[in-house]
Coordinates of C-alpha atoms in Angstrom, one line a residue:
M1 CA -17.2 22.8 23.2
K2 CA -13.5 22.6 23.8
M3 CA -11.8 19.2 23.7
E4 CA -10.9 19.3 27.4
E5 CA -14.5 19.9 28.4
A6 CA -15.7 17.1 26.2
M7 CA -13.1 14.8 27.7
Q8 CA -14.4 15.6 31.2
E9 CA -18.0 14.6 30.1
R10 CA -16.9 11.4 28.3
T11 CA -14.2 9.9 30.5
G12 CA -14.8 6.4 29.1
R13 CA -12.7 5.0 26.3
L14 CA -15.6 4.7 23.9
G15 CA -16.6 8.3 24.6
Q16 CA -13.1 9.4 23.9
I17 CA -13.1 7.5 20.6
R18 CA -16.3 9.2 19.6
V19 CA -14.9 12.7 20.4
Y20 CA -11.6 12.2 18.7
T21 CA -13.0 10.5 15.6
G22 CA -15.3 13.5 15.1
K23 CA -12.4 15.8 15.6
F24 CA -10.3 14.1 12.9
F25 CA -13.1 14.3 10.4
R26 CA -13.6 18.0 11.2
I27 CA -9.9 18.6 10.7
F28 CA -10.0 16.7 7.5
I29 CA -12.6 19.0 6.1
N30 CA -11.6 22.4 7.6
E31 CA -7.9 22.1 7.1
R32 CA -8.1 20.7 3.6
D33 CA -6.6 17.3 4.5
W34 CA -9.0 16.0 1.8
K35 CA -6.1 16.6 -0.7
V36 CA -5.0 13.0 0.0
I37 CA -8.0 11.9 -2.0
V38 CA -7.0 14.2 -4.8
F39 CA -3.5 12.6 -4.8
A40 CA -5.0 9.2 -5.2
V41 CA -7.0 10.4 -8.2
V42 CA -4.0 12.1 -9.9
I43 CA -1.6 9.2 -9.3
S44 CA -4.2 6.6 -10.5
A45 CA -4.8 8.6 -13.6
L46 CA -1.1 8.9 -14.4
L47 CA -0.5 5.2 -13.9
S48 CA -3.5 4.3 -16.1
L49 CA -2.3 6.5 -18.9
V50 CA 1.1 4.8 -18.8
M51 CA -0.1 1.2 -18.3
G52 CA -3.4 1.3 -20.2
P53 CA -4.5 -1.8 -22.1
K54 CA -1.3 -3.8 -21.5
M55 CA -2.2 -4.7 -18.0
F56 CA -3.5 -8.2 -17.6
V57 CA -2.5 -8.9 -21.2
Q58 CA 1.3 -9.2 -21.1
K59 CA 2.9 -11.1 -18.2
E60 CA 6.0 -9.0 -17.7
F61 CA 4.1 -5.7 -18.1
T62 CA 1.5 -6.8 -15.6
R63 CA 4.2 -7.6 -13.1
T64 CA 5.9 -4.3 -13.6
G65 CA 2.6 -2.5 -13.5
M66 CA 1.5 -4.0 -10.2
F67 CA 4.8 -3.0 -8.8
A68 CA 4.2 0.6 -9.8
I69 CA 0.6 0.4 -8.4
V70 CA 1.7 -1.0 -5.0
S71 CA 4.6 1.5 -4.7
S72 CA 2.2 4.3 -5.3
M73 CA -0.3 3.0 -2.7
V74 CA 2.5 2.7 -0.2
W75 CA 3.4 6.3 -0.8
I76 CA -0.2 7.4 -0.5
G77 CA -0.8 5.4 2.6
I78 CA 2.3 6.8 4.4
F79 CA 1.5 10.3 3.3
N80 CA -2.1 10.0 4.7
S81 CA -0.9 9.9 8.3
I82 CA 2.8 10.6 8.8
Q83 CA 2.2 14.1 10.1
N84 CA -1.0 13.6 11.9
V85 CA 0.2 12.8 15.4
C86 CA 3.5 14.7 15.6
R87 CA 1.9 18.0 14.6
E88 CA -0.4 17.9 17.7
R89 CA 2.0 16.2 20.1
D90 CA 1.8 19.1 22.6
I91 CA -2.0 18.8 22.7
I92 CA -1.8 15.0 23.2
K93 CA 0.6 15.5 26.0
R94 CA -1.6 18.0 27.8
E95 CA -4.8 16.0 27.3
H96 CA -3.1 12.8 28.3
R97 CA -2.3 14.3 31.7
T98 CA -6.0 15.3 32.1
G99 CA -7.4 11.8 31.3
L100 CA -6.9 11.0 27.7
H101 CA -6.5 7.2 27.1
I102 CA -3.8 6.7 24.4
T103 CA -5.6 3.5 23.2
S104 CA -8.7 5.6 22.5
Y105 CA -6.7 8.2 20.7
V106 CA -5.0 5.6 18.5
A107 CA -8.3 3.7 17.9
S108 CA -9.9 7.0 16.7
H109 CA -7.0 7.5 14.2
M110 CA -7.4 3.9 13.0
I111 CA -11.2 4.4 12.4
F112 CA -10.6 7.7 10.6
Q113 CA -7.7 6.4 8.5
A114 CA -9.7 3.2 7.6
V115 CA -12.4 5.4 6.1
I116 CA -9.9 7.5 4.2
C117 CA -8.1 4.3 2.8
A118 CA -11.4 2.8 1.8
V119 CA -12.4 5.9 -0.2
Q120 CA -8.9 6.0 -1.8
A121 CA -9.1 2.3 -2.7
I122 CA -12.6 2.8 -4.4
V123 CA -11.3 5.8 -6.3
M124 CA -8.3 4.0 -7.6
I125 CA -10.3 1.0 -8.7
V126 CA -12.8 3.2 -10.6
I127 CA -10.1 5.1 -12.4
F128 CA -8.1 1.9 -13.3
R129 CA -11.2 0.2 -14.6
I130 CA -11.7 3.0 -17.1
F131 CA -8.4 2.3 -18.7
M132 CA -8.0 -1.4 -18.1
E133 CA -9.9 -4.6 -18.7
F134 CA -10.1 -6.4 -15.3
P135 CA -10.3 -10.2 -14.9
Q136 CA -13.8 -11.5 -14.7
K137 CA -13.5 -13.6 -11.6
G138 CA -12.1 -13.0 -8.1
L139 CA -10.1 -15.8 -6.6
V140 CA -11.4 -15.5 -3.0
T141 CA -14.9 -14.0 -3.1
G142 CA -15.7 -14.8 -6.7
N143 CA -16.0 -11.1 -7.5
Y144 CA -12.7 -9.5 -8.7
Y145 CA -13.8 -6.0 -7.7
V146 CA -14.3 -7.1 -4.1
D147 CA -11.0 -9.0 -4.0
I148 CA -9.0 -6.1 -5.5
F149 CA -10.7 -3.7 -3.1
I150 CA -9.6 -5.8 -0.2
C151 CA -6.1 -5.9 -1.6
F152 CA -6.0 -2.2 -2.2
F153 CA -7.5 -1.3 1.1
L154 CA -5.1 -3.5 3.1
I155 CA -2.0 -2.2 1.3
L156 CA -3.1 1.4 1.8
Y157 CA -4.2 0.8 5.4
A158 CA -1.0 -1.1 6.4
S159 CA 1.1 1.7 4.8
D160 CA -1.1 4.3 6.6
M161 CA -0.6 2.7 9.9
M162 CA 3.2 2.6 9.3
G163 CA 3.0 6.3 8.8
L164 CA 1.0 6.7 11.9
A165 CA 3.6 4.7 13.9
V166 CA 6.4 6.9 12.6
S167 CA 4.4 10.0 13.4
S168 CA 3.9 8.7 17.0
V169 CA 7.6 8.1 17.5
V170 CA 9.1 11.3 16.0
K171 CA 8.5 14.6 17.7
S172 CA 8.2 17.0 14.7
T173 CA 6.7 17.1 11.2
T174 CA 10.2 17.9 9.9
A175 CA 11.6 14.7 11.3
A176 CA 8.6 12.7 10.0
M177 CA 9.0 14.0 6.4
T178 CA 12.7 13.3 6.6
V179 CA 12.0 9.7 7.5
M180 CA 9.4 9.2 4.8
P181 CA 11.8 8.9 1.8
F182 CA 13.8 6.2 3.6
L183 CA 10.6 4.2 4.3
L184 CA 9.7 4.3 0.6
I185 CA 13.2 3.3 -0.5
I186 CA 13.2 0.3 1.8
Q187 CA 9.8 -0.7 0.4
L188 CA 11.0 -0.4 -3.2
I189 CA 14.3 -2.1 -2.8
L190 CA 13.2 -5.0 -0.6
S191 CA 10.0 -5.7 -2.6
G192 CA 11.9 -8.2 -4.7
S193 CA 10.6 -6.7 -8.0
I194 CA 13.6 -4.6 -9.0
F195 CA 16.1 -7.4 -8.7
P196 CA 16.3 -10.8 -7.0
L197 CA 17.0 -10.8 -3.3
T198 CA 19.3 -13.3 -1.6
G199 CA 20.7 -13.8 1.9
P200 CA 19.7 -11.3 4.7
A201 CA 18.0 -9.1 2.2
K202 CA 15.6 -11.9 1.3
S203 CA 14.7 -12.4 4.9
L204 CA 14.2 -8.6 5.5
S205 CA 11.9 -8.4 2.5
N206 CA 9.3 -10.3 4.6
L207 CA 9.0 -7.2 6.7
T208 CA 7.8 -5.1 3.7
I209 CA 4.3 -4.3 2.8
S210 CA 5.2 -3.9 -0.9
K211 CA 6.3 -7.6 -1.2
W212 CA 3.1 -9.1 0.2
G213 CA 0.8 -6.6 -1.4
Q214 CA 2.2 -7.1 -4.8
R215 CA 2.1 -10.8 -4.6
A216 CA -1.6 -10.8 -3.5
L217 CA -2.4 -8.6 -6.5
L218 CA -0.4 -10.7 -9.0
I219 CA -2.0 -14.0 -7.8
E220 CA -5.4 -12.4 -8.2
A221 CA -4.4 -11.4 -11.7
N222 CA -3.5 -15.0 -12.4
L223 CA -0.1 -13.9 -13.5
N224 CA 1.2 -17.3 -14.6
E225 CA -1.6 -17.7 -17.1
I226 CA -1.0 -14.4 -18.8
P227 CA 1.0 -14.8 -22.1
S228 CA 4.6 -13.9 -21.9
T229 CA 6.3 -11.6 -24.5
M230 CA 9.7 -11.6 -22.9
L231 CA 11.3 -14.1 -25.1
E232 CA 10.1 -12.5 -28.3
E233 CA 11.3 -9.1 -27.1
E234 CA 14.7 -10.5 -26.2
L235 CA 15.0 -12.0 -29.7
K236 CA 14.1 -8.7 -31.3
Q237 CA 16.9 -7.0 -29.3
L238 CA 19.4 -9.6 -30.3
Q239 CA 18.6 -9.0 -34.0
M240 CA 20.3 -5.6 -33.6
F241 CA 23.7 -7.3 -33.3
D242 CA 25.7 -8.3 -36.4
G243 CA 25.5 -12.0 -37.2
M244 CA 22.6 -12.7 -34.9
E245 CA 19.8 -12.1 -37.3
K246 CA 20.6 -15.2 -39.4
L247 CA 21.0 -17.3 -36.3
I248 CA 17.6 -16.2 -34.9
D249 CA 15.9 -16.9 -38.2
L250 CA 16.9 -20.6 -37.7
I251 CA 14.7 -20.8 -34.6
P252 CA 11.1 -21.9 -35.6
E253 CA 8.4 -19.4 -34.7
E254 CA 6.3 -22.2 -33.3
A255 CA 9.1 -23.1 -30.9
V256 CA 9.4 -19.5 -29.7
S257 CA 5.6 -19.3 -29.3
D258 CA 5.3 -22.6 -27.4
L259 CA 8.2 -21.7 -25.0
S260 CA 6.7 -18.2 -24.3
S261 CA 3.3 -19.7 -23.5
Q262 CA 5.0 -22.1 -21.0
M263 CA 7.0 -19.4 -19.2
T264 CA 5.8 -19.0 -15.7
Y265 CA 7.1 -17.5 -12.5
K266 CA 7.6 -19.4 -9.3
K267 CA 4.9 -21.1 -7.3
I268 CA 4.5 -18.0 -5.2
Y269 CA 2.2 -16.7 -8.0
D270 CA 0.1 -19.9 -8.3
Y271 CA -3.6 -19.2 -8.6
K272 CA -4.6 -20.5 -5.2
E273 CA -7.0 -18.9 -2.8
E274 CA -4.9 -19.7 0.3
L275 CA -2.0 -17.8 -1.1
V276 CA -4.1 -14.6 -1.3
T277 CA -5.8 -15.0 2.1
R278 CA -2.4 -15.7 3.7
R279 CA -1.0 -12.4 2.3
W280 CA -4.1 -10.6 3.5
L281 CA -3.4 -11.9 7.0
Y282 CA 0.2 -10.7 6.7
L283 CA -1.0 -7.2 5.8
M284 CA -3.4 -7.3 8.7
A285 CA -0.5 -8.2 11.0
F286 CA 1.3 -5.1 9.8
V287 CA -1.7 -3.0 10.9
A288 CA -1.7 -4.6 14.3
V289 CA 2.0 -4.2 14.9
F290 CA 2.1 -0.6 13.8
A291 CA -0.9 0.2 16.0
A292 CA 0.9 -1.4 19.0
I293 CA 4.0 0.7 18.2
S294 CA 1.9 3.9 18.1
I295 CA 0.3 3.1 21.4
F296 CA 3.6 2.2 23.1
S297 CA 5.3 5.4 21.9
L298 CA 2.5 7.7 22.9
E299 CA 2.2 6.1 26.3
L300 CA 5.6 7.6 27.0
I301 CA 4.7 11.0 25.8
D302 CA 4.8 12.5 29.3
H303 CA 8.5 11.8 29.3
D304 CA 9.1 14.3 26.5
K305 CA 11.7 16.9 27.5
R306 CA 10.1 19.6 25.5

């Protein structure tokens, strides 16, 4: 049955959601869009090989590793959907004129993408668990696997919806793929992980998925209680300079060890349940905002000059 005929039979919004959700899953299988799951597998495996047993063991390595994980999830999430709407823009325009509700269309995408992101989150957790020793306890639910699944899913889903919003605004897949690198660069630079942010940049960082996603994961990892190796590593580097070796030898090993154990990051990483749940709410807010942008943009599709 053609989509137009199905739309005539199911004029209600719920009926349209059912039709389009089924359509998206058929496209996922028939047009090999399932490769996005493969990407998640490959990227998780590569990250695991690099990070391996150092995650959750060394403070600085854990922070860097979580930044790499979040950056990868943002890329995967955006790639999931950034071409999905613009590549069928002409079809949407025609069907909108024959009764398609844009809210139903976007809701169908949201349901479909939620399933894809959930599968990707599970796949990534399974692969990471093979190479890493996870914490025993989850801060919010009591189960770390449940907590980290929620974190992974929300990061992937918020990024996915950002890609969907871009795909709804632009009018071609070429334009969408041109925008994609800029989105990733913004997420990386404004995450606050590469270098400290001040002034307007610090305020703009609040609009990034990467910042809140990484903080949620690091709080769940109990970052401030993980031993630090930064001081020891810095002292080893200083020993390479002439005259520094004798000076460093004067520092008692016990003093270095005690100071390293006391090194913690700011209170933003305190092991508190409300800090995690608040960041989950921020990520949910991103989903809602990007969904609204998608609906607003597609409601104007009849004004396309093409």
